[in-house]
PDB file of C-alpha atoms in Angstrom:
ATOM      1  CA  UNK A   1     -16.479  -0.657  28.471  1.00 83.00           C
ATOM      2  CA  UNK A   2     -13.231  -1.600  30.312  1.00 96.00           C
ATOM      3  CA  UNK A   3     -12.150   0.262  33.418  1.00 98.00           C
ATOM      4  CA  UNK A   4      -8.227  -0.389  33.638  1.00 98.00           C
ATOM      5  CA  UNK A   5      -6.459  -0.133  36.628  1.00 98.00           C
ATOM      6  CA  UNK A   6      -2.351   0.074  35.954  1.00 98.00           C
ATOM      7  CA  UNK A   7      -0.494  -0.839  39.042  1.00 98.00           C
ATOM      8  CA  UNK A   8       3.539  -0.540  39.267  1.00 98.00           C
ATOM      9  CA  UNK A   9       7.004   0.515  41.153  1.00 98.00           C
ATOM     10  CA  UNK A  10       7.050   4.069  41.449  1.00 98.00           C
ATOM     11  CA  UNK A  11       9.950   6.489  39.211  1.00 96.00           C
ATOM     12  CA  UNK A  12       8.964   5.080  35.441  1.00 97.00           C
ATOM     13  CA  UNK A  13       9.094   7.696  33.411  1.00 97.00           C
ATOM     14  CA  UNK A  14       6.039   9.290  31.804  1.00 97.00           C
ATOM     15  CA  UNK A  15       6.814   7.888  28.378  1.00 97.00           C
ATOM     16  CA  UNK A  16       7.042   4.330  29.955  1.00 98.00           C
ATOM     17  CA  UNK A  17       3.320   5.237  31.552  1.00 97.00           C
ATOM     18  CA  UNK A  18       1.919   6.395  28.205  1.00 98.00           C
ATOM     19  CA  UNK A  19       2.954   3.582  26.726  1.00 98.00           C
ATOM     20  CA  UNK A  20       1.621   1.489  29.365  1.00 98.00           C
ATOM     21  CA  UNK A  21      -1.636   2.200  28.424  1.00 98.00           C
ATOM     22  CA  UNK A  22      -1.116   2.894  24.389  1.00 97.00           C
ATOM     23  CA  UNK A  23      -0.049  -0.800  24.541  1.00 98.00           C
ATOM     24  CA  UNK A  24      -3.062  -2.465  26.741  1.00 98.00           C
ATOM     25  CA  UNK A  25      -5.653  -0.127  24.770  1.00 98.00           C
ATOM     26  CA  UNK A  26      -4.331  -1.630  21.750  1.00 97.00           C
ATOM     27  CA  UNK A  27      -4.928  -5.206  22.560  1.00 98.00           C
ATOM     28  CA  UNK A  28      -8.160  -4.541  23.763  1.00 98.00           C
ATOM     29  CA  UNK A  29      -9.408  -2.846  21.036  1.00 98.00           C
ATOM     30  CA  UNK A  30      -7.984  -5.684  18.625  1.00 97.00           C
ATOM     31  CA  UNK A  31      -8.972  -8.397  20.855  1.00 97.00           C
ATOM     32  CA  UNK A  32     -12.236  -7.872  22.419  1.00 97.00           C
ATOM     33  CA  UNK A  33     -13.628  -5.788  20.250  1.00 95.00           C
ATOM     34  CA  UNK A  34     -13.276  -2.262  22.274  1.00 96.00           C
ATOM     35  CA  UNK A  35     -14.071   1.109  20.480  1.00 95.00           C
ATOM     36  CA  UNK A  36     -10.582   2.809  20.504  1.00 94.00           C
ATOM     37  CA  UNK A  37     -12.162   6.252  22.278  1.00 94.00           C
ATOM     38  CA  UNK A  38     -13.852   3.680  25.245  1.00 95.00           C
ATOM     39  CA  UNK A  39     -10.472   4.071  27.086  1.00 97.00           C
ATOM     40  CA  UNK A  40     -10.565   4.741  31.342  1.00 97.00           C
ATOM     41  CA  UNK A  41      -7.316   3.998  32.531  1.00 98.00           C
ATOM     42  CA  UNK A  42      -6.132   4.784  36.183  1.00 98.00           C
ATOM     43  CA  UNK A  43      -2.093   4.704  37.285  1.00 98.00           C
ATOM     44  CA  UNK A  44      -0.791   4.188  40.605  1.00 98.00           C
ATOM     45  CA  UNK A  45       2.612   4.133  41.557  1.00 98.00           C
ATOM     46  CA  UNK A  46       3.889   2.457  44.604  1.00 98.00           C
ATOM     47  CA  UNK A  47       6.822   2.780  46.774  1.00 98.00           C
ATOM     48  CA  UNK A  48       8.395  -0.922  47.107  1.00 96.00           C
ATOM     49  CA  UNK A  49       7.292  -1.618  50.829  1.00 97.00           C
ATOM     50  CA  UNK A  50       4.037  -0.955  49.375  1.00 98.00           C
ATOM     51  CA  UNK A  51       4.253  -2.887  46.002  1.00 98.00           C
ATOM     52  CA  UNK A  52       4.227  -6.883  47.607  1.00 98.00           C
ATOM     53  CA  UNK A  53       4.741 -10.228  45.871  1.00 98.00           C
ATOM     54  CA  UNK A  54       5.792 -13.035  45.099  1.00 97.00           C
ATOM     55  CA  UNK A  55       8.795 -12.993  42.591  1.00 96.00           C
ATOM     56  CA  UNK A  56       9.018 -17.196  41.762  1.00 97.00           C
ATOM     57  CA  UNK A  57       4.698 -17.813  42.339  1.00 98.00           C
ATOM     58  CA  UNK A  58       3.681 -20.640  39.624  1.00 98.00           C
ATOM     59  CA  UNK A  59       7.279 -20.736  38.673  1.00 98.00           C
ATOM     60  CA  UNK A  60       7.043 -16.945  37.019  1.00 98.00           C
ATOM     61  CA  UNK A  61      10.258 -14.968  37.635  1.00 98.00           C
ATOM     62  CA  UNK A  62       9.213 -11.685  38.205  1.00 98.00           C
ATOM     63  CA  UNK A  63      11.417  -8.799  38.865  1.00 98.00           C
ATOM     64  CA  UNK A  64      10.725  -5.288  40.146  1.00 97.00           C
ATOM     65  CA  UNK A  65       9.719  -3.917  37.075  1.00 98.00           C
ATOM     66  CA  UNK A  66       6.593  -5.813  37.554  1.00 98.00           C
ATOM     67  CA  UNK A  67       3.055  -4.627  36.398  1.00 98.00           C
ATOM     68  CA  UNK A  68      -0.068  -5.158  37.571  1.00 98.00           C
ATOM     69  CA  UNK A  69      -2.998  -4.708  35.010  1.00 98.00           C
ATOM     70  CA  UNK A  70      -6.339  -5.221  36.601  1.00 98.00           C
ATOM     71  CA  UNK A  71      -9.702  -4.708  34.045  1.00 98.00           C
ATOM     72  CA  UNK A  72     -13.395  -4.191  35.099  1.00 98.00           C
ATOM     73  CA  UNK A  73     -15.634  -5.638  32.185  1.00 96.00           C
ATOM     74  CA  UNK A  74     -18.521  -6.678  31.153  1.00 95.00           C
ATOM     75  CA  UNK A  75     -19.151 -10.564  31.572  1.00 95.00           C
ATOM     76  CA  UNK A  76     -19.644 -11.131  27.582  1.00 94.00           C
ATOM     77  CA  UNK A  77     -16.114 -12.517  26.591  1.00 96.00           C
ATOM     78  CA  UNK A  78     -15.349 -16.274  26.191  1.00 97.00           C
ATOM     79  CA  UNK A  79     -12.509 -18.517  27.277  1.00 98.00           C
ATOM     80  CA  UNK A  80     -10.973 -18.252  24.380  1.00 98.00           C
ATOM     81  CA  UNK A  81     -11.308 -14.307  23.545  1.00 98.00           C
ATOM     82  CA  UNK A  82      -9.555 -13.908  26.979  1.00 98.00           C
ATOM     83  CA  UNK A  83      -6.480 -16.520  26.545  1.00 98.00           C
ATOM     84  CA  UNK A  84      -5.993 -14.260  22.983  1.00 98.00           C
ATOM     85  CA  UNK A  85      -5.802 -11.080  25.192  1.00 98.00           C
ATOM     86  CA  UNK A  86      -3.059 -12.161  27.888  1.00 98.00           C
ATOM     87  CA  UNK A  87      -1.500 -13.198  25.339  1.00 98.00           C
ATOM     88  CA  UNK A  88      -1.559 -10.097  22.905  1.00 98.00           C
ATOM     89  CA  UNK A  89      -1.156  -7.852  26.336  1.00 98.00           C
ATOM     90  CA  UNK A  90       1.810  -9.529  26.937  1.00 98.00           C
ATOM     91  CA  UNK A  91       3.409  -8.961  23.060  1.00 98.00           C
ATOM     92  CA  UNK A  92       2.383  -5.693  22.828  1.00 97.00           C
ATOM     93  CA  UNK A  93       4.059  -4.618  26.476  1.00 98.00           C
ATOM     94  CA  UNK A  94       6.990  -6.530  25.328  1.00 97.00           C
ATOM     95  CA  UNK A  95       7.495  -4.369  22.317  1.00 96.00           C
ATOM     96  CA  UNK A  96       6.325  -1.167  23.896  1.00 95.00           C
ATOM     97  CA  UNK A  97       7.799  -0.340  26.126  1.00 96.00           C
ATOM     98  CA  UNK A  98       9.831  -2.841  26.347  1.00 95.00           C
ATOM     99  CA  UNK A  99       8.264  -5.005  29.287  1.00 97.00           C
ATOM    100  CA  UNK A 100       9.323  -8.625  30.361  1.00 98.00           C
ATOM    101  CA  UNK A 101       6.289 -10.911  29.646  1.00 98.00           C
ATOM    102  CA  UNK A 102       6.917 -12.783  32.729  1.00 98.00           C
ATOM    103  CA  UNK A 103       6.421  -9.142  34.536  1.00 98.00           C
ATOM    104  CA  UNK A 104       2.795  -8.779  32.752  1.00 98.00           C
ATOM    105  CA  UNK A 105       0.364  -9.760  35.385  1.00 98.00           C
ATOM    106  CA  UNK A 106      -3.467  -9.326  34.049  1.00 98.00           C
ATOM    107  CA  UNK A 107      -6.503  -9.963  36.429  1.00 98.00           C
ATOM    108  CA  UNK A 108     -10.288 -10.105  34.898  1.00 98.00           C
ATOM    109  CA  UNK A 109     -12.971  -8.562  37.016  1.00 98.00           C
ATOM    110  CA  UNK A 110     -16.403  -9.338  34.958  1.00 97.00           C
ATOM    111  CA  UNK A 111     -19.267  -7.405  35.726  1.00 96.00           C
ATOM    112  CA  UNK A 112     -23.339  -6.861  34.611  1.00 94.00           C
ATOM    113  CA  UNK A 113     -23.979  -4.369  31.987  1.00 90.00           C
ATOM    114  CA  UNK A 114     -26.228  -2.491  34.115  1.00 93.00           C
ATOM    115  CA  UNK A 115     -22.837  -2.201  36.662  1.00 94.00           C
ATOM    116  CA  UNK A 116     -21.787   1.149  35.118  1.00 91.00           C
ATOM    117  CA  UNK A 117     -22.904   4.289  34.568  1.00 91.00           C
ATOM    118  CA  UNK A 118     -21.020   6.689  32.096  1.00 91.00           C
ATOM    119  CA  UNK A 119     -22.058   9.649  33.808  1.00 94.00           C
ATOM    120  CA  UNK A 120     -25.511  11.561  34.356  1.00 95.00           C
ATOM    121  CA  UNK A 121     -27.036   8.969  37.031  1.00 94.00           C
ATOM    122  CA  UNK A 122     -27.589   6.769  33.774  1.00 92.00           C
ATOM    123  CA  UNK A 123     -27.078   3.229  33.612  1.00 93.00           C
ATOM    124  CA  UNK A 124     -26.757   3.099  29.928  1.00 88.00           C
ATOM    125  CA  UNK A 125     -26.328  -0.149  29.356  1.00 87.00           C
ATOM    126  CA  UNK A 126     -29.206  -1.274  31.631  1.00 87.00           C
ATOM    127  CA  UNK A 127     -31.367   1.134  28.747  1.00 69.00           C
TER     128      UNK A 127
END
């Protein structure tokens, strides 16, 4: 169960947002294994004085069109299994909709299964 948080420069279009998340669903579901109707996706938009960083860090040229993809998971993938989704995330946002892979930015945030509840006060993963 991935939480996705979609962070970018504010005025894309919806289209460009829809596929934004079309496009990391995808690779999740073909890479880690993710039912295609597990999908939680939250987009903010941010004004550039509040949408900071670095455009050359580990010689990466970024440019404003930069996105931020930041996933809350559950702690069961390996090494490997997460190289083969940067990688996919990065193909699939360059063909839809049409993102620069040097502007793909992906951050892991690995939790416990009983971390989440689905709703009701349940932990059902914990079950």
């Amino acid at each position: 169960m991935p939480l996705t948080r979609i962070a970018l420069r504010a005025g894309k279009p919806v289209e460009y947002r829809k596929a934004l998340t079309e496009s990391i669903q995808r690779s999740l579901v073909e890479t880690f294994n993710v039912p295609k109707d597990d999908i939680f996706m939250l987009i903010t938009e941010h004004e550039a004085g509040n949408f900071v960083y670095d455009n050359q860090y580990l010689n990466v040229e970024r440019s404003d069109d930069l996105v931020i993809i930041q996933i809350t998971l559950n702690n069961t993938r390996t090494l490997e299994q997460k190289k083969t989704l940067y990688k996919r995330m990065a193909d699939e946002l360059a063909e839809s909709p049409g993102l620069r892979r040097e502007d793909v930015f992906i951050n892991l945030v690995e939790v416990l299964k009983e971390n989440w509840s689905f709703g009701n006060g349940i932990a059902q993963y914990a079950l």
